[in-house]
XYZ file of C-alpha atoms in Angstrom:
223
model
C -5.984 26.889 12.440
C -4.531 27.215 16.187
C -6.228 25.433 19.249
C -7.342 27.530 21.910
C -8.593 26.952 25.333
C -11.685 29.068 26.202
C -13.942 28.537 28.964
C -12.597 25.083 29.516
C -12.998 23.887 26.066
C -10.812 22.922 23.087
C -11.849 25.259 20.152
C -10.461 26.311 16.752
C -12.505 28.351 14.064
C -13.973 25.241 12.852
C -13.520 22.340 15.455
C -14.668 21.658 19.280
C -12.928 18.530 20.979
C -14.532 16.628 24.201
C -12.056 13.948 25.498
C -14.148 11.337 27.717
C -12.187 9.053 29.727
C -13.694 6.756 32.790
C -11.399 8.059 35.503
C -9.385 10.957 36.969
C -5.908 9.160 36.438
C -6.862 8.968 32.915
C -8.307 12.535 32.593
C -5.277 14.005 34.249
C -2.979 11.667 31.874
C -4.307 13.223 28.961
C -4.795 16.868 30.173
C -1.158 16.878 30.559
C -0.848 16.996 27.002
C -3.923 18.341 25.908
C -5.290 21.620 26.159
C -9.053 21.074 25.964
C -11.903 19.873 27.641
C -11.350 16.559 29.318
C -13.946 14.894 31.385
C -13.948 11.417 33.627
C -17.225 10.355 32.663
C -17.483 7.002 34.791
C -16.869 3.419 34.438
C -18.893 1.090 32.118
C -20.622 1.732 28.924
C -23.654 2.621 30.806
C -22.337 5.419 32.921
C -19.852 6.769 29.867
C -23.050 7.196 27.907
C -24.869 9.064 30.485
C -21.703 11.245 30.920
C -21.125 11.968 27.404
C -24.310 12.630 26.382
C -24.753 15.061 29.313
C -21.753 16.693 28.059
C -22.729 16.829 24.469
C -26.363 18.219 25.677
C -24.601 21.334 27.357
C -22.515 22.393 24.565
C -21.923 21.660 20.951
C -18.721 19.639 19.764
C -17.464 18.792 16.373
C -15.597 15.427 17.671
C -15.683 13.112 20.558
C -12.874 11.129 21.712
C -13.076 8.045 24.022
C -9.450 7.861 25.692
C -7.879 5.919 28.486
C -5.980 2.680 29.174
C -7.163 -0.851 28.717
C -6.269 -4.434 27.743
C -4.451 -5.697 24.676
C -4.554 -8.848 23.116
C -1.597 -10.419 23.179
C 0.642 -10.764 21.157
C -0.940 -8.365 18.584
C -1.217 -5.592 21.358
C 1.870 -5.502 23.680
C 2.024 -3.762 26.731
C 2.596 0.118 26.583
C 1.358 0.079 23.117
C -1.442 2.349 22.035
C -4.341 1.165 19.974
C -6.694 3.453 17.819
C -10.061 1.902 17.002
C -10.968 1.700 13.560
C -14.217 -0.177 14.937
C -15.872 0.586 18.468
C -17.666 -2.630 19.065
C -20.177 -3.691 22.162
C -18.587 -7.201 22.598
C -21.217 -8.799 24.693
C -24.142 -7.276 24.122
C -26.694 -9.692 22.829
C -27.645 -13.365 23.898
C -25.984 -16.440 24.560
C -27.692 -19.532 22.872
C -27.026 -22.991 22.342
C -25.366 -22.493 19.145
C -23.195 -19.648 20.791
C -23.271 -15.772 21.197
C -25.654 -13.646 19.007
C -25.206 -9.742 18.841
C -28.085 -7.552 19.639
C -28.208 -7.027 15.969
C -28.744 -10.592 14.977
C -32.081 -10.148 17.257
C -33.084 -7.297 15.370
C -32.215 -4.784 17.481
C -30.072 -1.417 17.462
C -26.188 -1.622 16.909
C -22.904 -3.182 18.155
C -20.552 -1.434 16.229
C -19.286 2.228 15.380
C -16.648 3.048 12.961
C -14.761 6.493 13.350
C -13.861 8.547 10.274
C -11.383 6.451 8.579
C -8.941 9.422 7.711
C -8.879 10.459 11.226
C -7.840 6.807 12.242
C -5.334 6.692 9.759
C -3.752 10.052 10.507
C -3.846 9.223 14.211
C -1.912 6.089 13.806
C 0.675 7.842 11.737
C 1.340 10.607 14.015
C 1.290 8.446 17.389
C 2.382 5.064 15.872
C -0.993 3.422 17.425
C -1.786 0.160 16.063
C -4.768 0.025 14.241
C -7.708 -2.743 14.793
C -11.245 -3.097 16.898
C -11.813 -1.925 20.421
C -14.092 -4.002 22.141
C -16.172 -2.488 24.871
C -17.400 -5.033 27.694
C -19.524 -4.617 30.832
C -17.235 -7.503 32.441
C -13.478 -7.423 31.992
C -12.042 -10.560 30.427
C -10.706 -12.922 33.416
C -9.957 -16.163 31.792
C -7.445 -17.209 28.897
C -11.197 -19.089 27.660
C -13.165 -15.913 27.347
C -10.218 -13.669 25.772
C -9.759 -16.690 22.892
C -13.768 -16.713 22.431
C -13.642 -12.550 22.272
C -10.556 -12.991 19.521
C -12.532 -15.350 17.488
C -15.417 -13.651 16.938
C -13.824 -10.173 16.473
C -10.412 -11.345 14.453
C -9.186 -7.781 14.189
C -9.492 -7.071 17.839
C -6.811 -5.657 19.678
C -7.919 -3.946 22.914
C -10.664 -4.441 25.327
C -12.082 -1.711 27.314
C -15.425 -0.554 28.952
C -16.545 3.012 27.807
C -15.680 3.340 24.035
C -19.228 2.121 22.733
C -21.005 4.006 25.230
C -19.169 7.057 24.209
C -19.910 6.283 20.636
C -23.536 5.617 21.155
C -23.976 8.850 23.025
C -22.002 10.865 20.047
C -24.170 8.817 17.539
C -27.374 10.216 19.224
C -25.669 13.694 18.926
C -24.587 13.293 15.427
C -20.762 13.961 16.299
C -18.168 11.549 15.106
C -15.968 9.535 17.842
C -12.509 8.440 17.877
C -11.176 5.687 20.397
C -7.624 5.603 21.495
C -6.164 3.107 24.385
C -2.914 2.635 25.714
C -2.400 -0.834 26.923
C -1.779 -1.665 30.346
C -2.373 -5.409 30.566
C -2.938 -8.394 28.489
C -6.542 -9.451 27.839
C -6.727 -12.859 29.833
C -6.248 -14.207 33.274
C -6.341 -11.396 35.899
C -2.462 -10.956 36.925
C -2.345 -7.759 38.760
C 1.515 -8.208 39.132
C 1.699 -8.085 35.216
C -0.264 -4.578 35.133
C 1.448 -1.850 33.890
C -0.899 0.971 34.475
C 1.748 3.917 35.115
C 3.199 3.151 31.820
C 0.246 2.877 29.768
C -0.891 6.658 31.530
C 2.581 8.103 30.231
C 1.802 6.463 26.626
C -1.418 8.033 26.775
C -0.025 11.254 27.492
C 2.570 11.004 25.020
C 0.357 9.983 22.447
C -1.903 13.015 23.207
C 0.884 15.331 22.622
C 1.348 13.748 19.627
C -2.170 13.522 18.514
C -3.159 17.207 18.979
C -1.389 18.551 15.938
C -3.613 16.147 13.822
C -7.068 17.436 15.999
C -5.877 20.684 14.951
C -6.022 20.137 11.178
C -8.728 17.969 10.999
C -11.839 18.495 9.650
C -15.016 16.509 9.355
C -16.796 15.813 6.103
């Protein structure tokens, strides 16, 4: 199988791939190493879902990849590391109660977790050196140590936090398309300290990761 760029889309004889990022800087970092379609679909789960669903309605795809930078739960995901999601979870979709947080599923609605194909997660991690764990989607970025600890307590396998993965996954699920999420860690989850952010290094790691990921996507087939 050979990847070919045709009319802006990455195609093979069996596979079409859409990469969805939040912002143009992430899109450009991926596009440096990945010759297919990469769209900046917007910030936050709602905008990401809408942008991804629109793209999927316009053309058929076999795989959607949510990609970008994000926060890492220290010390499990250090700055500059890559994380590939074995689950994509909406961490704040639910209700606060006197007994604690209840996910929306416990209220009798919807879903809070999408699981990428296990084989693709394993192959992605092996090829890129990425860590494997849950990537949490939040509508409000964590800014305190207390919230970081609470999220990690509710999601013990969580390695990273971002704002778009669950939205992208929801759109993909509605179209019957598998999803993958990969994040490069630019900052620790917790108190906001802009001096500690390493956005440039994270974008470079994202580019490097997609350079190694492309052959995996070239050979992967959904079953």
